[in-house]
Structures are given as C-alpha cells and as structure tokens.
Tab-separated table of C-alpha atoms and ligand atoms in Angstrom:
chain	number	residue	atom	x	y	z
A	9	MET	CA	0.000	0.000	0.000
A	10	LYS	CA	1.314	3.413	-0.998
A	11	HIS	CA	1.512	6.151	1.616
A	12	SER	CA	0.960	9.661	0.238
A	13	LEU	CA	1.275	13.000	1.976
A	14	VAL	CA	-0.857	15.872	0.694
A	15	THR	CA	-0.040	19.366	1.927
A	16	GLY	CA	-3.017	21.666	1.513
A	17	GLY	CA	-5.196	18.555	1.502
A	18	ALA	CA	-8.177	20.399	3.010
A	19	GLY	CA	-8.171	22.880	0.155
A	20	PHE	CA	-10.275	22.832	-2.960
A	21	ILE	CA	-7.997	20.782	-5.259
A	22	GLY	CA	-6.282	19.023	-2.341
A	23	SER	CA	-9.485	17.551	-0.932
A	24	HIS	CA	-10.438	16.044	-4.292
A	25	LEU	CA	-6.931	14.630	-4.627
A	26	VAL	CA	-7.111	13.081	-1.152
A	27	GLU	CA	-10.398	11.363	-2.056
A	28	ALA	CA	-8.935	10.020	-5.294
A	29	LEU	CA	-5.800	8.717	-3.531
A	30	LEU	CA	-7.954	6.949	-0.924
A	31	ASP	CA	-10.068	5.481	-3.758
A	32	ARG	CA	-6.835	4.187	-5.305
A	33	GLY	CA	-6.113	2.372	-2.055
A	34	ASP	CA	-3.411	4.663	-0.635
A	35	ARG	CA	-2.860	5.539	2.947
A	36	VAL	CA	-3.069	9.345	2.984
A	37	SER	CA	-1.711	11.906	5.439
A	38	VAL	CA	-2.857	15.508	5.180
A	39	ILE	CA	-1.336	18.680	6.578
A	40	ASP	CA	-3.386	21.843	6.226
A	41	ASN	CA	-3.413	25.053	8.233
A	42	GLU	CA	-7.041	25.728	7.255
A	43	SER	CA	-6.171	29.253	6.137
A	44	THR	CA	-8.014	29.022	2.826
A	45	GLY	CA	-8.923	25.334	3.083
A	46	SER	CA	-11.410	23.867	5.509
A	47	VAL	CA	-11.770	20.501	7.175
A	48	GLU	CA	-15.365	20.560	5.914
A	49	ASN	CA	-13.939	19.840	2.480
A	50	LEU	CA	-12.912	16.456	3.891
A	51	ALA	CA	-16.240	15.809	5.644
A	52	ARG	CA	-17.057	12.774	3.513
A	53	ILE	CA	-13.791	11.000	4.370
A	54	ILE	CA	-12.547	12.477	7.627
A	55	ASP	CA	-13.207	9.212	9.515
A	56	HIS	CA	-11.660	7.036	6.815
A	57	GLU	CA	-9.366	4.431	8.372
A	58	ARG	CA	-6.573	5.179	5.872
A	59	LEU	CA	-6.671	8.973	6.362
A	60	SER	CA	-4.721	10.857	8.972
A	61	TYR	CA	-5.358	14.574	9.245
A	62	THR	CA	-3.174	17.168	10.963
A	63	LYS	CA	-4.061	20.810	11.307
A	64	GLY	CA	-0.687	22.505	11.098
A	65	THR	CA	1.653	24.472	8.926
A	66	VAL	CA	4.171	23.210	6.398
A	67	ALA	CA	6.468	25.949	7.679
A	68	ASP	CA	6.963	23.799	10.816
A	69	ARG	CA	10.100	21.727	10.253
A	70	ASP	CA	9.375	19.235	13.027
A	71	LEU	CA	5.892	18.589	11.673
A	72	VAL	CA	7.170	18.188	8.125
A	73	ARG	CA	9.941	15.843	9.235
A	74	GLU	CA	7.557	13.738	11.293
A	75	SER	CA	4.917	13.684	8.521
A	76	LEU	CA	7.437	12.401	5.968
A	77	GLU	CA	8.079	9.277	8.030
A	78	GLY	CA	7.221	6.224	5.914
A	79	VAL	CA	5.798	8.303	3.051
A	80	ASP	CA	6.288	7.212	-0.594
A	81	GLU	CA	4.933	10.298	-2.394
A	82	VAL	CA	4.351	13.948	-1.512
A	83	TYR	CA	1.835	16.221	-3.214
A	84	HIS	CA	2.716	19.760	-2.196
A	85	LEU	CA	-0.403	21.819	-2.797
A	86	ALA	CA	-0.289	24.115	0.221
A	87	ALA	CA	0.084	27.643	-1.138
A	88	ALA	CA	-1.459	31.089	-1.211
A	89	VAL	CA	-4.397	31.132	-3.606
A	90	GLY	CA	-6.530	33.658	-5.427
A	91	VAL	CA	-5.493	36.790	-7.271
A	92	GLU	CA	-7.576	38.944	-4.945
A	93	LEU	CA	-5.951	37.528	-1.817
A	94	ILE	CA	-2.541	37.879	-3.430
A	95	ALA	CA	-3.087	41.490	-4.419
A	96	ARG	CA	-4.221	42.196	-0.828
A	97	SER	CA	-1.560	40.218	1.056
A	98	PRO	CA	1.727	39.957	-0.838
A	99	ILE	CA	3.830	39.279	2.294
A	100	HIS	CA	1.660	36.294	3.134
A	101	THR	CA	1.839	35.118	-0.498
A	102	ILE	CA	5.593	35.266	-0.798
A	103	GLU	CA	6.261	33.697	2.598
A	104	THR	CA	3.662	30.949	2.171
A	105	ASN	CA	4.883	30.017	-1.266
A	106	ILE	CA	8.642	30.021	-0.830
A	107	TYR	CA	9.763	28.867	2.609
A	108	PRO	CA	7.616	25.695	2.967
A	109	THR	CA	8.676	24.421	-0.464
A	110	GLU	CA	12.314	24.994	0.463
A	111	LEU	CA	11.730	23.144	3.729
A	112	ILE	CA	9.993	20.148	2.114
A	113	LEU	CA	12.671	19.873	-0.571
A	114	SER	CA	15.498	19.993	1.959
A	115	GLU	CA	13.813	17.353	4.129
A	116	LEU	CA	13.193	15.129	1.101
A	117	ASP	CA	16.792	15.624	0.071
A	118	ARG	CA	17.987	14.552	3.527
A	119	ARG	CA	15.981	11.327	3.183
A	120	HIS	CA	17.218	10.879	-0.366
A	121	GLN	CA	20.839	11.037	0.840
A	122	GLN	CA	19.935	8.214	3.251
A	123	GLY	CA	18.702	6.127	0.345
A	124	GLN	CA	14.947	6.820	0.567
A	125	ALA	CA	13.570	8.231	-2.675
A	126	VAL	CA	10.277	10.030	-2.101
A	127	LYS	CA	8.757	11.591	-5.196
A	128	LEU	CA	7.409	15.135	-4.983
A	129	PHE	CA	4.607	16.725	-6.982
A	130	LEU	CA	5.001	20.490	-6.819
A	131	ALA	CA	1.803	22.378	-7.584
A	132	SER	CA	2.736	25.470	-9.556
A	133	THR	CA	0.590	27.801	-11.591
A	134	SER	CA	-0.021	29.343	-14.990
A	135	GLU	CA	0.697	32.653	-13.205
A	136	VAL	CA	4.389	31.891	-13.794
A	137	TYR	CA	3.892	32.900	-17.452
A	138	GLY	CA	2.920	36.322	-16.096
A	139	LYS	CA	1.733	38.572	-18.906
A	140	ASN	CA	3.578	36.836	-21.701
A	141	PRO	CA	1.571	37.953	-24.786
A	142	MET	CA	1.792	34.597	-26.588
A	143	LYS	CA	-1.495	33.005	-27.626
A	144	LEU	CA	-0.492	29.597	-26.327
A	145	TYR	CA	1.796	28.950	-23.356
A	146	ALA	CA	4.265	26.069	-23.628
A	147	GLU	CA	6.482	24.991	-20.756
A	148	GLU	CA	9.709	26.300	-22.322
A	149	ASP	CA	8.257	29.777	-22.972
A	150	ASP	CA	9.555	32.861	-21.196
A	151	LEU	CA	8.159	34.058	-17.900
A	152	VAL	CA	7.171	37.712	-18.343
A	153	PHE	CA	6.443	39.545	-15.119
A	154	GLY	CA	5.501	43.149	-14.514
A	155	PRO	CA	7.498	45.341	-12.110
A	156	THR	CA	8.004	44.448	-8.452
A	157	THR	CA	5.932	47.488	-7.491
A	158	ARG	CA	2.865	45.560	-8.702
A	159	ALA	CA	1.977	42.926	-6.116
A	160	ARG	CA	0.156	40.571	-8.456
A	161	TRP	CA	3.407	39.351	-9.963
A	162	SER	CA	4.717	38.242	-6.567
A	163	TYR	CA	2.576	35.140	-6.869
A	164	GLY	CA	4.016	33.969	-10.176
A	165	ALA	CA	7.532	35.011	-9.192
A	166	SER	CA	7.360	33.143	-5.871
A	167	LYS	CA	6.066	30.002	-7.580
A	168	ALA	CA	8.805	30.340	-10.194
A	169	ILE	CA	11.368	30.273	-7.364
A	170	ASP	CA	9.743	27.046	-6.111
A	171	GLU	CA	10.070	25.567	-9.581
A	172	PHE	CA	13.710	26.630	-9.928
A	173	LEU	CA	14.523	25.072	-6.578
A	174	ALA	CA	12.697	21.797	-7.252
A	175	LEU	CA	14.362	21.449	-10.658
A	176	ALA	CA	17.759	22.262	-9.136
A	177	TYR	CA	17.328	19.446	-6.599
A	178	TRP	CA	16.518	17.110	-9.483
A	179	ARG	CA	19.469	18.265	-11.567
A	180	GLU	CA	22.046	18.377	-8.785
A	181	HIS	CA	20.902	15.537	-6.510
A	182	ARG	CA	18.507	13.496	-8.678
A	183	LEU	CA	15.685	14.148	-6.188
A	184	PRO	CA	12.563	12.973	-8.078
A	185	VAL	CA	10.184	15.890	-8.645
A	186	VAL	CA	7.324	16.628	-11.028
A	187	VAL	CA	6.221	20.233	-11.508
A	188	GLY	CA	2.608	20.844	-12.568
A	189	ARG	CA	1.455	24.297	-13.639
A	190	PHE	CA	-2.271	24.455	-12.962
A	191	PHE	CA	-4.288	26.653	-15.258
A	192	ASN	CA	-7.752	27.730	-14.070
A	193	VAL	CA	-9.214	24.797	-12.134
A	194	VAL	CA	-12.856	24.841	-11.034
A	195	GLY	CA	-15.388	22.580	-9.380
A	196	PRO	CA	-17.276	21.877	-6.179
A	197	ARG	CA	-15.726	23.258	-2.947
A	198	GLN	CA	-13.982	26.172	-4.659
A	199	SER	CA	-14.749	29.185	-2.529
A	200	PRO	CA	-15.723	32.516	-4.088
A	201	ALA	CA	-13.980	34.256	-1.190
A	202	TYR	CA	-10.565	34.562	-2.870
A	203	GLY	CA	-11.690	36.134	-6.118
A	204	MET	CA	-12.092	33.136	-8.436
A	205	VAL	CA	-14.473	33.958	-11.203
A	206	LEU	CA	-16.619	30.839	-11.672
A	207	PRO	CA	-17.735	30.362	-8.055
A	208	ARG	CA	-18.469	34.100	-7.942
A	209	PHE	CA	-20.552	34.025	-11.081
A	210	VAL	CA	-22.447	30.944	-9.912
A	211	GLU	CA	-23.152	32.437	-6.500
A	212	ALA	CA	-24.386	35.724	-8.010
A	213	ALA	CA	-26.526	34.006	-10.644
A	214	LEU	CA	-28.220	31.767	-8.075
A	215	ALA	CA	-28.861	34.724	-5.776
A	216	GLY	CA	-30.402	36.703	-8.658
A	217	ARG	CA	-27.636	39.323	-8.459
A	218	LYS	CA	-25.803	40.797	-11.443
A	219	LEU	CA	-22.569	39.072	-12.464
A	220	THR	CA	-19.597	41.402	-12.149
A	221	VAL	CA	-17.364	41.229	-15.216
A	222	HIS	CA	-13.985	42.930	-14.993
A	223	ASP	CA	-12.878	45.333	-17.699
A	224	ASP	CA	-14.441	44.551	-21.118
A	225	GLY	CA	-14.867	40.817	-20.432
A	226	HIS	CA	-12.807	39.864	-23.486
A	227	GLN	CA	-9.979	38.368	-21.431
A	228	VAL	CA	-9.558	34.653	-22.166
A	229	ARG	CA	-9.160	31.708	-19.791
A	230	CYS	CA	-9.587	27.914	-19.965
A	231	PHE	CA	-11.463	26.238	-17.118
A	232	ALA	CA	-10.729	22.632	-16.211
A	233	TYR	CA	-12.829	20.430	-13.975
A	234	VAL	CA	-11.063	19.466	-10.772
A	235	LEU	CA	-11.607	15.690	-11.116
A	236	ASP	CA	-9.886	15.720	-14.517
A	237	ILE	CA	-6.976	17.622	-13.009
A	238	VAL	CA	-6.613	15.182	-10.131
A	239	ARG	CA	-6.501	12.239	-12.554
A	240	LEU	CA	-3.823	13.981	-14.616
A	241	VAL	CA	-1.697	14.730	-11.555
A	242	MET	CA	-1.893	11.131	-10.339
A	243	GLU	CA	-1.018	9.772	-13.751
A	244	LEU	CA	1.972	12.078	-14.052
A	245	MET	CA	3.250	10.920	-10.672
A	246	GLN	CA	3.025	7.287	-11.765
A	247	ASN	CA	5.007	7.914	-14.911
A	248	SER	CA	8.805	7.845	-14.623
A	249	GLU	CA	9.065	9.892	-17.864
A	250	ALA	CA	7.545	12.843	-16.010
A	251	THR	CA	10.285	13.030	-13.394
A	252	GLY	CA	12.391	16.176	-13.444
A	253	ARG	CA	10.015	17.934	-15.816
A	254	VAL	CA	7.457	20.746	-15.884
A	255	PHE	CA	3.910	20.243	-17.225
A	256	ASN	CA	1.024	22.532	-18.038
A	257	ILE	CA	-2.111	20.998	-16.514
A	258	GLY	CA	-5.542	22.300	-17.408
A	259	SER	CA	-8.102	22.648	-20.126
A	260	ASP	CA	-7.265	24.113	-23.515
A	261	GLU	CA	-10.870	25.097	-24.324
A	262	PRO	CA	-10.697	28.923	-24.384
A	263	VAL	CA	-13.589	31.130	-23.326
A	264	GLU	CA	-13.917	34.887	-22.852
A	265	ILE	CA	-15.006	35.876	-19.352
A	266	LEU	CA	-18.104	37.644	-20.695
A	267	GLU	CA	-19.087	34.457	-22.508
A	268	LEU	CA	-18.551	32.521	-19.284
A	269	ALA	CA	-20.941	34.933	-17.556
A	270	ARG	CA	-23.539	34.379	-20.280
A	271	ARG	CA	-23.259	30.612	-20.024
A	272	VAL	CA	-23.667	30.689	-16.241
A	273	ILE	CA	-26.713	32.984	-16.474
A	274	ARG	CA	-28.344	30.770	-19.109
A	275	ALA	CA	-27.589	27.611	-17.138
A	276	VAL	CA	-29.552	29.076	-14.226
A	277	ASP	CA	-32.340	30.625	-16.334
A	278	PRO	CA	-32.444	29.904	-20.077
A	279	ALA	CA	-34.912	32.778	-20.599
A	280	ALA	CA	-32.833	35.411	-18.764
A	281	ASP	CA	-31.841	38.681	-20.431
A	282	VAL	CA	-28.085	38.175	-20.139
A	283	ASP	CA	-27.161	41.819	-20.755
A	284	ALA	CA	-29.413	42.979	-17.958
A	285	ARG	CA	-27.828	40.415	-15.651
A	286	THR	CA	-24.199	41.509	-16.116
A	287	GLU	CA	-22.361	44.619	-14.984
A	288	PHE	CA	-18.864	45.770	-15.831
A	289	ILE	CA	-16.290	47.173	-13.430
A	290	SER	CA	-12.708	48.254	-14.052
A	291	TYR	CA	-9.711	46.290	-12.798
A	292	ALA	CA	-8.909	49.306	-10.599
A	293	GLU	CA	-12.262	49.015	-8.840
A	294	ALA	CA	-12.067	45.236	-8.630
A	295	TYR	CA	-8.516	44.972	-7.292
A	296	SER	CA	-6.342	48.069	-6.990
A	297	PRO	CA	-5.394	51.068	-9.158
A	298	ASP	CA	-2.128	49.449	-10.278
A	299	PHE	CA	-3.601	46.020	-11.111
A	300	GLU	CA	-2.468	44.345	-14.337
A	301	ASP	CA	-4.334	41.325	-15.700
A	302	CYS	CA	-3.178	38.511	-17.917
A	303	ARG	CA	-5.460	39.022	-20.919
A	304	HIS	CA	-5.088	35.706	-22.686
A	305	ARG	CA	-4.179	32.450	-21.019
A	306	VAL	CA	-4.361	29.171	-22.923
A	307	PRO	CA	-2.048	26.214	-22.277
A	308	ASP	CA	-0.255	24.168	-24.881
A	309	LEU	CA	-0.944	20.649	-23.588
A	310	SER	CA	1.240	18.755	-26.090
A	311	ARG	CA	3.827	17.756	-23.530
A	312	LEU	CA	1.186	16.570	-21.076
A	313	TYR	CA	-0.605	14.480	-23.688
A	314	GLU	CA	2.629	12.994	-24.975
A	315	THR	CA	3.259	11.778	-21.435
A	316	VAL	CA	-0.111	10.642	-20.046
A	317	GLU	CA	-2.891	8.579	-21.584
A	318	PHE	CA	-5.794	10.113	-19.702
A	319	ARG	CA	-7.837	12.813	-21.478
A	320	PRO	CA	-10.184	15.217	-19.645
A	321	ILE	CA	-13.808	14.145	-19.638
A	322	PHE	CA	-15.642	17.319	-18.595
A	323	GLY	CA	-16.329	20.196	-21.024
A	324	LEU	CA	-17.193	23.709	-19.871
A	325	ASP	CA	-20.998	23.402	-19.866
A	326	GLU	CA	-20.878	20.145	-17.918
A	327	THR	CA	-18.453	21.802	-15.496
A	328	ILE	CA	-20.745	24.812	-14.996
A	329	SER	CA	-23.720	22.560	-14.413
A	330	ARG	CA	-21.826	20.475	-11.851
A	331	VAL	CA	-20.733	23.584	-9.958
A	332	LEU	CA	-24.345	24.823	-10.000
A	333	ASP	CA	-25.625	21.475	-8.684
A	334	TRP	CA	-23.072	21.504	-5.921
A	335	LYS	CA	-23.853	25.090	-4.903
A	336	GLN	CA	-27.577	24.353	-4.876
A	337	SER	CA	-27.201	21.201	-2.829
A	338	GLU	CA	-24.900	23.066	-0.442
A	339	SER	CA	-27.421	25.846	0.116
A	340	ARG	CA	-30.143	23.257	0.734
A	341	GLY	CA	-27.818	21.942	3.455
B	413	UDP	N1	-13.031	38.129	-13.071
B	413	UDP	C1	-14.247	38.776	-13.352
B	413	UDP	N2	-15.189	38.840	-12.348
B	413	UDP	C2	-14.987	38.302	-11.107
B	413	UDP	C3	-13.756	37.641	-10.836
B	413	UDP	C4	-12.799	37.571	-11.855
B	413	UDP	O1	-14.479	39.281	-14.459
B	413	UDP	O2	-15.882	38.405	-10.249
B	413	UDP	C5	-12.023	38.037	-14.149
B	413	UDP	C6	-10.596	38.378	-13.710
B	413	UDP	O3	-10.316	39.764	-13.854
B	413	UDP	C7	-9.775	37.540	-14.694
B	413	UDP	C8	-10.643	36.314	-14.941
B	413	UDP	O4	-11.968	36.680	-14.547
B	413	UDP	O5	-9.572	38.227	-15.898
B	413	UDP	C9	-10.219	35.082	-14.156
B	413	UDP	O6	-10.073	35.460	-12.810
B	413	UDP	P1	-9.706	34.429	-11.645
B	413	UDP	O7	-9.391	35.230	-10.416
B	413	UDP	O8	-10.757	33.379	-11.551
B	413	UDP	O9	-8.412	33.683	-12.167
B	413	UDP	P2	-7.012	34.202	-12.792
B	413	UDP	O10	-7.012	35.685	-12.884
B	413	UDP	O11	-6.002	33.651	-11.879
B	413	UDP	O12	-6.999	33.560	-14.134
C-alpha cells in the first residue's frame, strides 16, 4: 500500500486529490493550516481508516519531518491562492509560497541522501507565465512579469522560485520531482472568497444578483474540472518519464469571461436577459489602481498528452452545471 502525503489537503484541489488517492487504495496523510482550506472539504472521508489529518503548517520543520516518516509520495499543494488575496496580502503570499517548499525539498533531500527516494509533486501555476503575450503557453516559454511594485506578480515570481529550486534538486541531486502548472481549475468546494471567477458568477446568478465582469470581459481563460486535473496529476506521478520535468495541466478550451458569464446565467435561467444580468467594473475598482491582468491564457498541452494517456472528460458546460448542482445542494444543506 502506498503512503501519500498531501499538503493543503483540506483545500479545494487538495481535498479532491485526497479522495482520489484513498479510492486508489493509498494511505493518505494531510497537513493543512485551514487558512483558505477547511476541514469541511474532507467531511465525507474524515473518519476514513486510511486517512490521517493534521491541522498545522508546512512551515513547521518538526511537523514536516515527522509527517514524511514512511511516506512514498508527496503532493505539495499548500500555497497562497486567489489573485484577490494575493493582491491584498503579498507578504503572506511570498512567505507561504517560498519557505515551505524549500523546507519540504530539503527534508526530502535529507531522506534521499539516506537512500529513501520520495517523489514530490510540486503544484505550480499558470501565473508563472505572467503577462507573456503569446497566444499559447508552452512549458519552455519565457516568464514575463511586470514590475516588483505591482503585487500581483509576486505570486508567479514566488512560484517560479519554487520551480527553480525543485528542478535544481533534481538536476544536482537526482531528487525525483514533477512540476505541474495548474491553469484555471474549477469545481465543487472552490470558494468565491478569494476572487475566483466561476464560483463568484455561480453564487451571483443563483442569488439573482448581477454578475460582475472585470474590464471589457474579453480576457480569455480555460477552465478545467477538478476531477480531470486530479486524474492527470496522479497519472503524471506514476510515470517515470515525467520526473524532473514541468507540465502545463488544465483545459485548452478557451472562453472569454463575458461568454462565461452568459453561459452561467443561461444555465440558471435559459430565458434570462443576459445583458441585464451583467455589470462591468474596471480592474482598478475590482482589485487596486495598479492592477495588471493577464489578458489571454491558454495552455499548450502537447507535452502533457505525450506523457499521459488520460484525457479530460468534462467540457465547460458540464463543469458549470456540476458547480451549479453543488452550490444548490450546499445551500439546501
Ligand atoms: N473576473 C471577473 N469577475 C470576477 C472575478 C474575476 O471578471 O468576479 C475576471 C478576472 O479579472 C480575470 C478572470 O476573470 O480576468 C479570471 O479570474 P480568476 O481570479 O478566476 O483567475 P485568474 O485571474 O487567476 O486567471
């Protein structure tokens, strides 16, 4: 039986990953400080005999060291999330993203030197491409950040440092790591509290409020369903060809944010007047006067699909309808 450790396992993506690892038959340990995650995300499995849950921080060396005991794989998902949170709290973002990764890598390296190879999945982000103007982002493309006076870029830059460090441990010490850059991931349990667009749109549409679209709504994203993402991550970790490499992970079905708003409104009420149900606000009003957005973000998934066999199952409309179902069942209690 495999023993996996998931940091950030009470978070949105983490909790789905924990469920999938338990379904696979793993023993799973979770560390989460419940800052943006919540133990409620694990409600369905919290009493599972193969799950052990610790509320704590991955900045605690003793806890990390102890939690690595007997572990075969680590999925490091604990991180600062949400552009809004990041724009508001850059100190928290930088500290949460850099130090714990450094700590986990150094502890894994210590074990590695003693002959125990524990593979690490490092959750990174499409934010590392920054505002690169390319229409399609491939893993070897340049990272293009704005100035350090603009806090948004601290997220991508801090995750880029994590990637550099993980890849350096692979190159210099052959520590097995896989880096996954998540593009926009959505699904049940994603909170609207940290700025993510789909849960916000769904919440507003169900409450009969207007959907708030930033700027002109022509910015492009690709939204992947969380269960597809979890499958891809697990498959990458099982594949020795993935070791020491970076992968885009997400959907490559582009949609403009205004179109996303329309689809959510129609999914709730097919007869709704979509224009009357949307309002536009500037980035300055939404975030801060110096906010810069990434206008077009679509992953090139060639490398991923050359490496794994699994292909995502859920398209955007199915994803929207699943998030709606979840939100409705949640509000019914
Ligand atoms: N966005 C929006 N309305 C919202 C929240 C976000 O129009 O209520 C926009 C946001 O400006 C961005 C896109 O939707 O262009 C995706 O935002 P999100 O925070 O979900 O993800 P990210 O910016 O990391 O892609």
